[in-house]
Amino acid sequence: PKCLRDYLAEPHKCYVGSVVSAYLDTPLFAFQSRFDTDQREGEMDEACRNSEACVSNYAASLTNKTEEHLAGKHGYFLDSCERHCFFSNERPVGDASGLTPLQAFASWCDGGAAVYGQAAVPACKQCCHGTSTSNRLLSADVLI
């Protein structure tokens, strides 16, 4: 209700994770790609989608918003894979924790660290063990 009051003229924004996350009381663990293929399609025009600089700026902004809104009682696993609603049982290359996203979620639930994932790098297919959207799709990107 508070989000709807604050976005009275644009209530649809309360469905956007970067907006609604600021209003969450329930602990949440997000599994998010900086290069989410669905978000890029829906939030960028064609010129931006085809610009490495624009896509990198979007990824940096998403990273900053995730850190800002999910700090504290929430947790997250950010990767640099080009995907949407897919994860692998392997950990993305470059994640210092050594955990898969599901292992990170379990660790967070047991009181472990809140932040997991790859360093922010340009979308990197070889860094993601084939986690492209052409593979099977599993579940949603947000685990609660």
PDB file of C-alpha atoms in Angstrom:
ATOM      1  CA  PRO A   1       0.000   0.000   0.000  1.00  0.00           C
ATOM      2  CA  LYS A   2       2.799   2.521   0.737  1.00  0.00           C
ATOM      3  CA  CYS A   3       4.328   1.976  -2.711  1.00  0.00           C
ATOM      4  CA  LEU A   4       0.930   2.575  -4.307  1.00  0.00           C
ATOM      5  CA  ARG A   5       0.506   5.774  -2.314  1.00  0.00           C
ATOM      6  CA  ASP A   6       3.944   6.985  -3.397  1.00  0.00           C
ATOM      7  CA  TYR A   7       3.349   6.024  -7.047  1.00  0.00           C
ATOM      8  CA  LEU A   8      -0.317   6.985  -7.278  1.00  0.00           C
ATOM      9  CA  ALA A   9       0.025   8.233 -10.864  1.00  0.00           C
ATOM     10  CA  GLU A  10       2.156   5.234 -11.915  1.00  0.00           C
ATOM     11  CA  PRO A  11       0.983   2.220  -9.847  1.00  0.00           C
ATOM     12  CA  HIS A  12       2.492  -0.222 -12.380  1.00  0.00           C
ATOM     13  CA  LYS A  13       5.940   0.782 -11.098  1.00  0.00           C
ATOM     14  CA  CYS A  14       5.170  -1.104  -7.872  1.00  0.00           C
ATOM     15  CA  TYR A  15       5.656  -4.316  -9.900  1.00  0.00           C
ATOM     16  CA  VAL A  16       9.237  -3.366 -10.751  1.00  0.00           C
ATOM     17  CA  GLY A  17      11.781  -4.974  -8.441  1.00  0.00           C
ATOM     18  CA  SER A  18      14.019  -1.930  -8.160  1.00  0.00           C
ATOM     19  CA  VAL A  19      11.024   0.128  -7.018  1.00  0.00           C
ATOM     20  CA  VAL A  20       9.128  -2.282  -4.784  1.00  0.00           C
ATOM     21  CA  SER A  21      12.264  -3.585  -3.046  1.00  0.00           C
ATOM     22  CA  ALA A  22      12.500  -0.337  -1.097  1.00  0.00           C
ATOM     23  CA  TYR A  23       9.115  -1.166   0.489  1.00  0.00           C
ATOM     24  CA  LEU A  24       9.716  -4.803   1.447  1.00  0.00           C
ATOM     25  CA  ASP A  25       9.480  -5.903   5.056  1.00  0.00           C
ATOM     26  CA  THR A  26       9.756  -9.633   4.312  1.00  0.00           C
ATOM     27  CA  PRO A  27      13.340 -10.832   3.854  1.00  0.00           C
ATOM     28  CA  LEU A  28      14.058 -11.514   0.190  1.00  0.00           C
ATOM     29  CA  PHE A  29      16.899 -13.168  -1.701  1.00  0.00           C
ATOM     30  CA  ALA A  30      17.171 -12.131  -5.342  1.00  0.00           C
ATOM     31  CA  PHE A  31      18.945 -14.088  -8.059  1.00  0.00           C
ATOM     32  CA  GLN A  32      19.504 -11.519 -10.775  1.00  0.00           C
ATOM     33  CA  SER A  33      21.546 -11.093 -13.912  1.00  0.00           C
ATOM     34  CA  ARG A  34      23.077  -7.717 -14.702  1.00  0.00           C
ATOM     35  CA  PHE A  35      22.402  -8.590 -18.347  1.00  0.00           C
ATOM     36  CA  ASP A  36      18.857  -9.984 -17.973  1.00  0.00           C
ATOM     37  CA  THR A  37      17.631 -10.564 -21.516  1.00  0.00           C
ATOM     38  CA  ASP A  38      13.975  -9.838 -20.704  1.00  0.00           C
ATOM     39  CA  GLN A  39      14.740  -6.594 -18.881  1.00  0.00           C
ATOM     40  CA  ARG A  40      17.014  -5.438 -21.683  1.00  0.00           C
ATOM     41  CA  GLU A  41      14.264  -6.098 -24.214  1.00  0.00           C
ATOM     42  CA  GLY A  42      11.641  -4.294 -22.141  1.00  0.00           C
ATOM     43  CA  GLU A  43      13.650  -1.398 -20.738  1.00  0.00           C
ATOM     44  CA  MET A  44      16.041  -0.475 -23.551  1.00  0.00           C
ATOM     45  CA  ASP A  45      15.396   0.804 -27.019  1.00  0.00           C
ATOM     46  CA  GLU A  46      17.109  -0.960 -29.913  1.00  0.00           C
ATOM     47  CA  ALA A  47      19.964   1.538 -30.077  1.00  0.00           C
ATOM     48  CA  CYS A  48      20.811   0.962 -26.414  1.00  0.00           C
ATOM     49  CA  ARG A  49      20.525  -2.846 -26.712  1.00  0.00           C
ATOM     50  CA  ASN A  50      23.072  -2.687 -29.540  1.00  0.00           C
ATOM     51  CA  SER A  51      25.478  -0.404 -27.691  1.00  0.00           C
ATOM     52  CA  GLU A  52      28.049  -2.068 -25.430  1.00  0.00           C
ATOM     53  CA  ALA A  53      28.462   1.185 -23.484  1.00  0.00           C
ATOM     54  CA  CYS A  54      24.711   1.585 -22.922  1.00  0.00           C
ATOM     55  CA  VAL A  55      24.302  -2.050 -21.846  1.00  0.00           C
ATOM     56  CA  SER A  56      27.285  -1.733 -19.493  1.00  0.00           C
ATOM     57  CA  ASN A  57      25.797   1.445 -17.971  1.00  0.00           C
ATOM     58  CA  TYR A  58      22.503  -0.394 -17.465  1.00  0.00           C
ATOM     59  CA  ALA A  59      24.341  -3.263 -15.750  1.00  0.00           C
ATOM     60  CA  ALA A  60      26.188  -0.834 -13.471  1.00  0.00           C
ATOM     61  CA  SER A  61      22.931   0.920 -12.586  1.00  0.00           C
ATOM     62  CA  LEU A  62      21.209  -2.399 -11.851  1.00  0.00           C
ATOM     63  CA  THR A  63      24.132  -3.392  -9.613  1.00  0.00           C
ATOM     64  CA  ASN A  64      23.975  -0.100  -7.702  1.00  0.00           C
ATOM     65  CA  LYS A  65      20.191  -0.304  -7.254  1.00  0.00           C
ATOM     66  CA  THR A  66      20.430  -3.903  -6.079  1.00  0.00           C
ATOM     67  CA  GLU A  67      23.093  -2.984  -3.525  1.00  0.00           C
ATOM     68  CA  GLU A  68      21.115   0.062  -2.399  1.00  0.00           C
ATOM     69  CA  HIS A  69      17.717  -1.599  -2.045  1.00  0.00           C
ATOM     70  CA  LEU A  70      18.669  -5.078  -0.896  1.00  0.00           C
ATOM     71  CA  ALA A  71      21.266  -4.184   1.731  1.00  0.00           C
ATOM     72  CA  GLY A  72      20.419  -5.144   5.291  1.00  0.00           C
ATOM     73  CA  LYS A  73      18.029  -8.018   5.895  1.00  0.00           C
ATOM     74  CA  HIS A  74      17.806  -8.957   2.220  1.00  0.00           C
ATOM     75  CA  GLY A  75      20.345 -10.859   0.146  1.00  0.00           C
ATOM     76  CA  TYR A  76      21.215 -11.408  -3.492  1.00  0.00           C
ATOM     77  CA  PHE A  77      23.277 -13.274  -6.058  1.00  0.00           C
ATOM     78  CA  LEU A  78      24.232 -11.101  -9.035  1.00  0.00           C
ATOM     79  CA  ASP A  79      25.783 -12.630 -12.101  1.00  0.00           C
ATOM     80  CA  SER A  80      26.948 -11.333 -15.460  1.00  0.00           C
ATOM     81  CA  CYS A  81      25.228 -13.982 -17.586  1.00  0.00           C
ATOM     82  CA  GLU A  82      22.900 -13.222 -20.481  1.00  0.00           C
ATOM     83  CA  ARG A  83      19.835 -15.025 -19.179  1.00  0.00           C
ATOM     84  CA  HIS A  84      16.328 -14.724 -17.792  1.00  0.00           C
ATOM     85  CA  CYS A  85      14.741 -17.234 -15.412  1.00  0.00           C
ATOM     86  CA  PHE A  86      17.516 -19.786 -15.816  1.00  0.00           C
ATOM     87  CA  PHE A  87      20.200 -21.054 -13.552  1.00  0.00           C
ATOM     88  CA  SER A  88      22.777 -23.781 -13.697  1.00  0.00           C
ATOM     89  CA  ASN A  89      23.887 -26.205 -11.026  1.00  0.00           C
ATOM     90  CA  GLU A  90      27.394 -24.882 -11.634  1.00  0.00           C
ATOM     91  CA  ARG A  91      28.667 -21.675 -10.121  1.00  0.00           C
ATOM     92  CA  PRO A  92      29.352 -18.805 -12.504  1.00  0.00           C
ATOM     93  CA  VAL A  93      33.074 -18.272 -13.158  1.00  0.00           C
ATOM     94  CA  GLY A  94      34.521 -15.542 -10.948  1.00  0.00           C
ATOM     95  CA  ASP A  95      32.253 -15.942  -7.917  1.00  0.00           C
ATOM     96  CA  ALA A  96      34.556 -15.845  -4.901  1.00  0.00           C
ATOM     97  CA  SER A  97      32.115 -17.711  -2.627  1.00  0.00           C
ATOM     98  CA  GLY A  98      32.432 -20.963  -4.572  1.00  0.00           C
ATOM     99  CA  LEU A  99      28.666 -21.467  -4.252  1.00  0.00           C
ATOM    100  CA  THR A 100      25.953 -21.974  -6.809  1.00  0.00           C
ATOM    101  CA  PRO A 101      23.021 -19.544  -6.583  1.00  0.00           C
ATOM    102  CA  LEU A 102      20.910 -22.143  -4.740  1.00  0.00           C
ATOM    103  CA  GLN A 103      23.738 -22.888  -2.305  1.00  0.00           C
ATOM    104  CA  ALA A 104      24.125 -19.135  -1.709  1.00  0.00           C
ATOM    105  CA  PHE A 105      20.390 -18.864  -1.024  1.00  0.00           C
ATOM    106  CA  ALA A 106      20.603 -21.733   1.480  1.00  0.00           C
ATOM    107  CA  SER A 107      23.634 -20.153   3.130  1.00  0.00           C
ATOM    108  CA  TRP A 108      21.825 -16.796   3.398  1.00  0.00           C
ATOM    109  CA  CYS A 109      18.776 -18.524   4.928  1.00  0.00           C
ATOM    110  CA  ASP A 110      21.079 -20.069   7.546  1.00  0.00           C
ATOM    111  CA  GLY A 111      22.500 -16.652   8.472  1.00  0.00           C
ATOM    112  CA  GLY A 112      25.388 -16.580   5.979  1.00  0.00           C
ATOM    113  CA  ALA A 113      26.525 -13.660   3.880  1.00  0.00           C
ATOM    114  CA  ALA A 114      23.970 -11.533   2.053  1.00  0.00           C
ATOM    115  CA  VAL A 115      25.919 -10.764  -1.121  1.00  0.00           C
ATOM    116  CA  TYR A 116      27.073 -13.332  -3.670  1.00  0.00           C
ATOM    117  CA  GLY A 117      27.910 -13.398  -7.348  1.00  0.00           C
ATOM    118  CA  GLN A 118      30.342 -12.599 -10.100  1.00  0.00           C
ATOM    119  CA  ALA A 119      32.284  -9.412 -10.404  1.00  0.00           C
ATOM    120  CA  ALA A 120      30.623  -6.998 -12.805  1.00  0.00           C
ATOM    121  CA  VAL A 121      32.017  -7.810 -16.227  1.00  0.00           C
ATOM    122  CA  PRO A 122      30.542  -7.454 -19.703  1.00  0.00           C
ATOM    123  CA  ALA A 123      28.138 -10.260 -20.524  1.00  0.00           C
ATOM    124  CA  CYS A 124      30.321 -13.321 -20.852  1.00  0.00           C
ATOM    125  CA  LYS A 125      28.961 -16.582 -22.257  1.00  0.00           C
ATOM    126  CA  GLN A 126      32.050 -18.612 -21.293  1.00  0.00           C
ATOM    127  CA  CYS A 127      31.759 -17.279 -17.724  1.00  0.00           C
ATOM    128  CA  CYS A 128      28.286 -18.700 -17.279  1.00  0.00           C
ATOM    129  CA  HIS A 129      28.434 -22.385 -18.216  1.00  0.00           C
ATOM    130  CA  GLY A 130      25.865 -22.067 -20.975  1.00  0.00           C
ATOM    131  CA  THR A 131      23.164 -20.318 -18.958  1.00  0.00           C
ATOM    132  CA  SER A 132      21.603 -18.739 -22.016  1.00  0.00           C
ATOM    133  CA  THR A 133      17.875 -18.458 -22.515  1.00  0.00           C
ATOM    134  CA  SER A 134      18.087 -21.073 -25.264  1.00  0.00           C
ATOM    135  CA  ASN A 135      18.460 -23.660 -22.485  1.00  0.00           C
ATOM    136  CA  ARG A 136      15.607 -24.873 -20.323  1.00  0.00           C
ATOM    137  CA  LEU A 137      13.870 -22.284 -18.180  1.00  0.00           C
ATOM    138  CA  LEU A 138      13.468 -22.756 -14.462  1.00  0.00           C
ATOM    139  CA  SER A 139      11.395 -20.909 -11.885  1.00  0.00           C
ATOM    140  CA  ALA A 140      11.491 -17.160 -11.293  1.00  0.00           C
ATOM    141  CA  ASP A 141      14.519 -14.965 -10.727  1.00  0.00           C
ATOM    142  CA  VAL A 142      13.505 -14.068  -7.186  1.00  0.00           C
ATOM    143  CA  LEU A 143      13.653 -16.588  -4.372  1.00  0.00           C
ATOM    144  CA  ILE A 144      11.769 -15.872  -1.158  1.00  0.00           C
TER     145      ILE A 144
END
